[in-house]
Coordinates of C-alpha atoms in Angstrom, one line a residue:
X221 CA 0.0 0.0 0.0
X222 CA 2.1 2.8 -1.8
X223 CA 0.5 6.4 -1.6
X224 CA 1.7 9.0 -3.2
X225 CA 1.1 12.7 -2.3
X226 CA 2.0 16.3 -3.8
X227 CA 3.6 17.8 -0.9
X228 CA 3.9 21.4 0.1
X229 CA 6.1 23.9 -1.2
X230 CA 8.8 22.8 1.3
X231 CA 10.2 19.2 1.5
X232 CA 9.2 17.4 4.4
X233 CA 11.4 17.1 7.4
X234 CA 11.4 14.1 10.1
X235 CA 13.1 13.3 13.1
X236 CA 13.3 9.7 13.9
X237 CA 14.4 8.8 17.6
X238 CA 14.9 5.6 19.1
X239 CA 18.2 2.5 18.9
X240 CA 19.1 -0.1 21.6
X241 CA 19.0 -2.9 20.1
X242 CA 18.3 -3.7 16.3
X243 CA 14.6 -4.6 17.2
X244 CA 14.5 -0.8 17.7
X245 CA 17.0 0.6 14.9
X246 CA 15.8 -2.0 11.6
X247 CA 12.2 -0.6 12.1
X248 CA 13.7 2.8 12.1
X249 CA 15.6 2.5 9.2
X250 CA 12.9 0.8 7.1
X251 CA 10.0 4.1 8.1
X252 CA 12.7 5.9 6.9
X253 CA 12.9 4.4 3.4
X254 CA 9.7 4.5 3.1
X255 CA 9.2 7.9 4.1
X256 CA 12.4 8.7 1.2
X257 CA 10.7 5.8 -1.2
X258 CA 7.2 8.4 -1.2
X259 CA 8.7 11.5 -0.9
X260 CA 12.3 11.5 -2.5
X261 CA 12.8 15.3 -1.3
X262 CA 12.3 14.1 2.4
X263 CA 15.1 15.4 5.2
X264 CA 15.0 12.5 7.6
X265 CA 17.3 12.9 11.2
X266 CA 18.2 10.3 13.3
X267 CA 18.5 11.1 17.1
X268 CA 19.9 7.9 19.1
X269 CA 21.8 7.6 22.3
X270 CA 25.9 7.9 22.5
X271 CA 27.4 5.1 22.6
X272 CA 24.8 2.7 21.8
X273 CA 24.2 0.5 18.0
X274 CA 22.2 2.9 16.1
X275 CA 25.4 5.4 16.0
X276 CA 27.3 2.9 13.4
X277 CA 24.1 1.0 12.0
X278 CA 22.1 4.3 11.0
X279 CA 25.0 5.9 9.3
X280 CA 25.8 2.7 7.5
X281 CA 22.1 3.2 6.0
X282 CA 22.7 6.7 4.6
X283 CA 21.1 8.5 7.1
X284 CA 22.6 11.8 9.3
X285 CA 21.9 10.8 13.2
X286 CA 22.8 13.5 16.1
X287 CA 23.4 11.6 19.8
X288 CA 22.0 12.3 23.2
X289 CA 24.2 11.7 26.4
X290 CA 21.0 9.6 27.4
X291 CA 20.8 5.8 29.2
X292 CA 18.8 4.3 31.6
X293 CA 17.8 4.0 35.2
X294 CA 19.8 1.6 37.0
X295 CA 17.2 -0.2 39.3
X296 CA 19.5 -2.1 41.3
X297 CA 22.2 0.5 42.2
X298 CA 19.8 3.5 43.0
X299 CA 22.5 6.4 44.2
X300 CA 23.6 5.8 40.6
X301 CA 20.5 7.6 39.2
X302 CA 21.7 10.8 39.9
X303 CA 23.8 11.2 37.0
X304 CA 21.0 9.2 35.2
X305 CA 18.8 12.1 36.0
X306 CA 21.6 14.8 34.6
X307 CA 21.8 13.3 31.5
X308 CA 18.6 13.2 31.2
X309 CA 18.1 16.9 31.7
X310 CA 21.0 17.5 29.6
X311 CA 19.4 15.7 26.2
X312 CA 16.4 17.9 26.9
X313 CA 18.5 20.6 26.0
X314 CA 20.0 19.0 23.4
X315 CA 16.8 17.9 21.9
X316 CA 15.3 21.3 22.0
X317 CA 18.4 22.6 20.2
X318 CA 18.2 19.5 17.6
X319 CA 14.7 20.4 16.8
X320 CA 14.8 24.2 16.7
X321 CA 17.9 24.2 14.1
X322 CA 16.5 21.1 12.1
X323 CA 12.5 22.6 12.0
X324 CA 10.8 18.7 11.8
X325 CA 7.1 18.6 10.9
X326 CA 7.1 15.5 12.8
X327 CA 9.1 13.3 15.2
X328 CA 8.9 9.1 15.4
X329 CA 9.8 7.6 18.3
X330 CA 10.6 3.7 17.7
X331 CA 11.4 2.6 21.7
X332 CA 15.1 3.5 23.5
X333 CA 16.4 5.6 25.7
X334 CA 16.9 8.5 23.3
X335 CA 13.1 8.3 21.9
X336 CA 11.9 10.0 25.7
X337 CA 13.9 13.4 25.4
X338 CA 13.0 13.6 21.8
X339 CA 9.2 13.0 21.9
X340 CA 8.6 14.5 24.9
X341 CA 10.6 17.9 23.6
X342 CA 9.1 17.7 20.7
X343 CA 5.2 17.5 21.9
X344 CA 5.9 20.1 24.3
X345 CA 7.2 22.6 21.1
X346 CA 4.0 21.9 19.3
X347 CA 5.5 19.3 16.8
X348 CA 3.0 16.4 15.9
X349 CA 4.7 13.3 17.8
X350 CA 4.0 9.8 16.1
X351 CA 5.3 6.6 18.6
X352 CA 5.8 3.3 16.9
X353 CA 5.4 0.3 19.5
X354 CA 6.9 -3.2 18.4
X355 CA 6.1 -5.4 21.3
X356 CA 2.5 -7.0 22.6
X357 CA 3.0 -5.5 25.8
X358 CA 4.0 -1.6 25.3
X359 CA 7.4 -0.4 26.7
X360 CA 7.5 2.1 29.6
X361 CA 9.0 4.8 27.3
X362 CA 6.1 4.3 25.0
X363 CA 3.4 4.5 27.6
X364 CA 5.1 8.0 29.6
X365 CA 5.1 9.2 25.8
X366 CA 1.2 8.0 24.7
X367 CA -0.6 11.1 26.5
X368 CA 1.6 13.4 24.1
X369 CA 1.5 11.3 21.0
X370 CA -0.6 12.4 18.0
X371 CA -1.0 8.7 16.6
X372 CA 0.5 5.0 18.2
X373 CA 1.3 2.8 15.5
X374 CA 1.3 -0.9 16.6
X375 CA 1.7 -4.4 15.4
X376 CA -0.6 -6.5 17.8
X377 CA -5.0 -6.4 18.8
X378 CA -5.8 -5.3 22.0
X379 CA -3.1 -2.4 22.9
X380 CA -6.4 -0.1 23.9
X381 CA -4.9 -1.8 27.5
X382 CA -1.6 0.7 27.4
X383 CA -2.3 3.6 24.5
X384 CA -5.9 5.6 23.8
X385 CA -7.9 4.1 21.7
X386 CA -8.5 6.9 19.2
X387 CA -4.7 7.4 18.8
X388 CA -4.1 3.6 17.8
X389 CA -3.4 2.2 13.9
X390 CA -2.7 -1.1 13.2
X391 CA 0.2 -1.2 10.8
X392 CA 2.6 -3.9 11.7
X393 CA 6.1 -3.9 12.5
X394 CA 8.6 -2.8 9.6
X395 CA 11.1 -5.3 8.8
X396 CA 14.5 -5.2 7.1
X397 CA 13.6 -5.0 3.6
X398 CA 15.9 -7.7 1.9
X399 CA 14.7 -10.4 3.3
X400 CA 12.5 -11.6 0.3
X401 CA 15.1 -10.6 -2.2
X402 CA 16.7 -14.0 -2.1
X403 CA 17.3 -15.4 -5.7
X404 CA 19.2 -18.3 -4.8
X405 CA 17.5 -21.8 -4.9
X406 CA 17.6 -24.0 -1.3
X407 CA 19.6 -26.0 -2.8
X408 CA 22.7 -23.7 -3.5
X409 CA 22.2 -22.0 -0.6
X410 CA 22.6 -25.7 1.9
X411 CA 25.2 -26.6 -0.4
X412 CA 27.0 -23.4 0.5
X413 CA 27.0 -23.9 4.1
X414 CA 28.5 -27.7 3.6
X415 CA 24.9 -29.3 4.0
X416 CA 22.5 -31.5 2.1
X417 CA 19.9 -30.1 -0.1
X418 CA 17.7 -32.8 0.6
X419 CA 17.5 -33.0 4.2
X420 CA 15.0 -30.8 6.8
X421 CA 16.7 -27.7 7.8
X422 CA 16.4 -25.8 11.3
X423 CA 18.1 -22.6 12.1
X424 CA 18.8 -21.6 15.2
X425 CA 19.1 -17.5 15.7
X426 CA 19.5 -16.3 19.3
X427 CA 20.5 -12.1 17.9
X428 CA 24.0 -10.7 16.8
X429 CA 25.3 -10.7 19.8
X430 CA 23.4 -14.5 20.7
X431 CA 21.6 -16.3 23.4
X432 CA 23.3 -18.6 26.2
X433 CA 20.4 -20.7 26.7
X434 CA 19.5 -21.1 23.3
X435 CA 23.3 -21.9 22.9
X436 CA 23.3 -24.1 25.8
X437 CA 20.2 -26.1 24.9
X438 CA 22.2 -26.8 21.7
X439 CA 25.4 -28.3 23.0
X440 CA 23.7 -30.1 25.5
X441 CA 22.3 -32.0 22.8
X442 CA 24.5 -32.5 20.4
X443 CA 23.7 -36.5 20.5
X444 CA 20.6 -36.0 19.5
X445 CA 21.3 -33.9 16.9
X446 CA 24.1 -36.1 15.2
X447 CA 21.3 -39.1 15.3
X448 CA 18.2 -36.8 13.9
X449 CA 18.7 -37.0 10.5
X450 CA 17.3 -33.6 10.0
X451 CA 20.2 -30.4 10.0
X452 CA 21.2 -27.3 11.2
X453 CA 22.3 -23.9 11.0
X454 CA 23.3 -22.4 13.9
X455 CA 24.1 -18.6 14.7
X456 CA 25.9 -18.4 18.1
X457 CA 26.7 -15.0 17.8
X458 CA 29.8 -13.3 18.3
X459 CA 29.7 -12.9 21.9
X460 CA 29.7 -16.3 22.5
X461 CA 31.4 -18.2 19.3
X462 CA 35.3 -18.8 21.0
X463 CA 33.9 -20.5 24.2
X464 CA 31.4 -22.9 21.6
X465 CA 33.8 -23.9 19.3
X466 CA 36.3 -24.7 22.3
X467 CA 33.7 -26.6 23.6
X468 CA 33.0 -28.4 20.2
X469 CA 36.2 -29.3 19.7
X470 CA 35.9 -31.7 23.0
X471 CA 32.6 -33.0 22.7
X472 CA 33.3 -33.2 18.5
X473 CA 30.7 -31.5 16.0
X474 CA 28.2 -33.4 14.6
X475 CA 28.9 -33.2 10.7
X476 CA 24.6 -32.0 10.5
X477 CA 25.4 -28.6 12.2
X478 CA 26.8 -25.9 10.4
X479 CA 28.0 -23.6 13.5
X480 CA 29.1 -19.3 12.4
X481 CA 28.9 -16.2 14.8
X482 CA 27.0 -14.3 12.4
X483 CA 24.8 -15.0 9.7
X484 CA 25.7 -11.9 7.3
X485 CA 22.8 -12.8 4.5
X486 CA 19.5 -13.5 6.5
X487 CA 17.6 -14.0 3.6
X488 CA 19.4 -16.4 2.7
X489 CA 19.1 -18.5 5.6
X490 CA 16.0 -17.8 6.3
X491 CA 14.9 -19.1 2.8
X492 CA 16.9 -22.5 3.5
X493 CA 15.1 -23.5 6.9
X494 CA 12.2 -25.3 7.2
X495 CA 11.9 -24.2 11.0
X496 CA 13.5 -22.1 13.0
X497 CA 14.3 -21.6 17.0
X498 CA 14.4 -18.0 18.2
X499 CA 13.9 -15.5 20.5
X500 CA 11.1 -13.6 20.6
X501 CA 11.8 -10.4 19.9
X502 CA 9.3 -8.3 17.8
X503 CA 11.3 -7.5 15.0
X504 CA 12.2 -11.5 15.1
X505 CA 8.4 -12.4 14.6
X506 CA 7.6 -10.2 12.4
X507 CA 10.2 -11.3 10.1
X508 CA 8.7 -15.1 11.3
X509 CA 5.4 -13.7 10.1
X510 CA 6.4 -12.0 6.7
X511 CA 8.1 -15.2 5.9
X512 CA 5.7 -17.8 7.0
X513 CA 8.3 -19.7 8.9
X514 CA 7.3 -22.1 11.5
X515 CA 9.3 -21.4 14.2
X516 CA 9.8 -22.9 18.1
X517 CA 9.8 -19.6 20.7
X518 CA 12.6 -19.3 23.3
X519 CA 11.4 -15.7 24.5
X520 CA 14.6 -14.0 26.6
X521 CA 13.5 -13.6 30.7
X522 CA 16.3 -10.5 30.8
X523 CA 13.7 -8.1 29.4
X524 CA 11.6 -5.3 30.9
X525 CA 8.2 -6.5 32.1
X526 CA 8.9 -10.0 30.3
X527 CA 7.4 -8.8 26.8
X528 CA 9.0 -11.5 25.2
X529 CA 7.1 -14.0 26.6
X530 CA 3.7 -12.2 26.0
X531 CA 5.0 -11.5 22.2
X532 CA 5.3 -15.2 21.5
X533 CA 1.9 -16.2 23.3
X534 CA -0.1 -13.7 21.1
X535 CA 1.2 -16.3 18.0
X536 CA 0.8 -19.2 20.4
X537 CA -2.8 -18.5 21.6
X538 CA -3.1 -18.4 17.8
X539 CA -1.5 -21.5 16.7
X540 CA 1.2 -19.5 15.0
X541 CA 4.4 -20.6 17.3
X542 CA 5.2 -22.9 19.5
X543 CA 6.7 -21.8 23.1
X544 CA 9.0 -22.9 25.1
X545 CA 9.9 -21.3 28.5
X546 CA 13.6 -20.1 29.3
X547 CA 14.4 -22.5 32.3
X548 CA 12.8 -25.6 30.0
X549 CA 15.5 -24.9 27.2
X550 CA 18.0 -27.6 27.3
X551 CA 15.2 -30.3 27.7
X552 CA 12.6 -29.3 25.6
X553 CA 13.6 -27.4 22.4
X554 CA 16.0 -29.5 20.2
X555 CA 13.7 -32.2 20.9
X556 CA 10.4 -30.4 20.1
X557 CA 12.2 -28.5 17.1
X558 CA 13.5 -31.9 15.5
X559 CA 9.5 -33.5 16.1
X560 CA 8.2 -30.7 14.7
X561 CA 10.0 -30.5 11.6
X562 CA 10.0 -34.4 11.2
X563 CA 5.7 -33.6 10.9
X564 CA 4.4 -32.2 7.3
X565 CA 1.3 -31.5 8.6
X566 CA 2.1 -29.5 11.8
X567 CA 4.6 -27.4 9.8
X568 CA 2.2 -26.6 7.1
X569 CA -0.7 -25.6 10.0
X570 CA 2.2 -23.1 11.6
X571 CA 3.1 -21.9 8.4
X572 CA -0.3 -20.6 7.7
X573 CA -1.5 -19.0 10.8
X574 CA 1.9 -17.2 11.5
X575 CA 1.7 -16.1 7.5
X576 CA -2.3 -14.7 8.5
X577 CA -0.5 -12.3 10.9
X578 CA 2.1 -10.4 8.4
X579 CA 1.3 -7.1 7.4
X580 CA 3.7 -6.6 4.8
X581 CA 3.5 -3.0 3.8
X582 CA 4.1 -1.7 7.4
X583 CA 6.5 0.8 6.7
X584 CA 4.3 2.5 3.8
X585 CA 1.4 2.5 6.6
X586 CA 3.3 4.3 8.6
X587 CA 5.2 6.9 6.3
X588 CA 1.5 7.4 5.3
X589 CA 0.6 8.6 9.1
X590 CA 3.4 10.5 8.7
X591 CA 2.9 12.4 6.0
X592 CA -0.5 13.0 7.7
X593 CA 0.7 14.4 10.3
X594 CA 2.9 16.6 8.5
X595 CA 0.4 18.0 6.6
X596 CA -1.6 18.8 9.8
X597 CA 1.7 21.0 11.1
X598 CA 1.4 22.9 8.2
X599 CA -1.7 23.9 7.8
X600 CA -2.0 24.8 11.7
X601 CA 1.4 27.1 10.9
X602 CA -1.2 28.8 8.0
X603 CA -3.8 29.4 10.6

């Protein structure tokens, strides 16, 4: 859903705010090719938080991106807040100066520290405020931001529970945009990472950086996965690759697991597996969901107000995933992942239902809402 407008005389200017993690900056990036995709003439800025991943992976998109001295409380070490509280004071400042020299007509928030400062500046300076929210169970920036917002994109029913009703559109959550543009066949691509063409496929993806359990629950069964008969690709990530392939090179690697850090063409990988084990981020499942892969849940525990979990029981209450819980790793998910792919019939059911879910013109609904909004500004300037 493409729509084209004749803008005003002057081009359109957005700030987007938000980074963390990429289930924050790849939803950024995409609303901002969309927003450039409908209105080539668009000024887009990035504001993120020093230090943190959106610094390098914005940049490396072709986007400008100003930081804020911004980070987060520290709930366990309270006196530490104090200088918590400073820099937060101090990227109001620097948000107010960001937005009077850059003029936006509107401001996107997509979750992270540097989102607050922004949106909240911005509302208060009479600049339309749009908030994307990724997860089932709305982030605490989000929600101290909603009563300012002008419209709340989401990707899940039922957020009337955290956000006004009337402010709510259902558009989905924007994914990286390549990942249908494989053109290899499944073949080539097993046969690139030294594995049989024929054979079922699982990939296990745990996030750049990886998952211990996940990672754990793999090489505590790595008998069972050299007797499957079904393979695997498996993404440690880098944080966590030396101490695995140590640790593989005393047990022994089973010749069906295909073991890397990082998986640099997702697409790819995605477009060999016939199932895949992941976390449960929302940027994970909605790539789950674009793709119709069936896919075994592992949601991360170290995650404010456990929205993981919640994200992967809105598919499961919908027959779209299958779950299971953290502390049930090691036992449960190689064994229910190599089942599961072993049955035709359960992967085709979870291959439908997750594929009802995808919305896959998210980002066009939302530089849509945008553009909106922007048009609102400007004829309230006129007025």
């Amino acid at each position: 859903m493409l729509t084209k407008y004749i803008f005003m005389e002057e081009a359109l200017r957005v700030i987007v705010s938000g980074g963390g993690t990429g289930g924050h900056i790849f939803p950024a990036i995409s609303i901002a090719n969309a927003i450039r995709l409908q209105h080539p003439e668009a000024e887009i800025l990035f504001v993120g938080a020093e230090g943190r991943m959106e610094m390098q992976r914005v940049p490396a998109a072709g986007y400008r991106i100003k930081a804020l001295p911004i980070s987060g409380f520290d709930r366990k070490h309270l006196l530490r807040n104090v200088a918590v509280l400073y820099k937060i004071w101090k990227s109001r400042r620097l948000a107010k100066k960001i937005i009077r020299e850059f003029k936006p007509m509107v401001a996107v928030g997509v979750g992270g520290y540097a989102s607050g400062p922004t949106l909240n500046v911005a509302a208060e300076m009479g600049i339309p405020t749009l908030i994307q929210e990724q997860n089932s169970y709305a982030g605490v920036t989000n929600k101290l931001l909603a009563k300012g917002a002008d419209k709340i994109c989401v990707a899940y029913d039922g957020m009337e529970r955290f956000f006004p009703k009337e402010k709510i559109i259902l558009t989905g959550n924007p994914v990286r945009q390549n990942l249908r543009s494989c053109k290899k066949s499944r073949a080539e691509i097993l046969t690139a990472f030294g594995l049989l063409p024929d054979k079922k496929t699982i990939l296990i993806i745990g996030g750049s950086l990886g998952a211990r359990t996940i990672n754990e629950s793999v090489l505590e069964n790595l008998s069972l996965i050299n007797d499957s008969n079904v393979q695997f690709i498996w993404q440690t990530g880098g944080y966590y690759y030396k101490e695995i392939q140590a640790r593989l090179n005393k047990k022994g690697k089973p010749e069906n697991l295909y073991v890397t850090d990082f998986i640099g063409k997702m697409a790819e990988a995605y477009a060999a597996a016939d199932l895949v084990i992941s976390r449960a981020g929302a940027s994970s499942i909605s790539e789950l969901c674009l793709l119709a892969k069936p896919s075994v849940l592992v949601p991360s525990p170290n995650v404010a107000e456990d929205h993981q979990t919640k994200n992967a029981l809105a598919l499961v209450d919908k027959n779209a995933a299958l779950y299971v819980k953290d502390d049930d790793a090691i036992r449960q998910m190689i064994p229910l992942a190599i089942d599961t792919v072993k049955d035709v019939e359960a992967l085709s059911a979870l291959s439908q239902h997750i594929s009802a879910l995808a919305i896959e013109d998210s980002a066009d609904r939302i530089a849509n809402e945008v553009y909106k909004l922007a048009v609102i500004y400007k004829e309230r300037r006129k007025s």
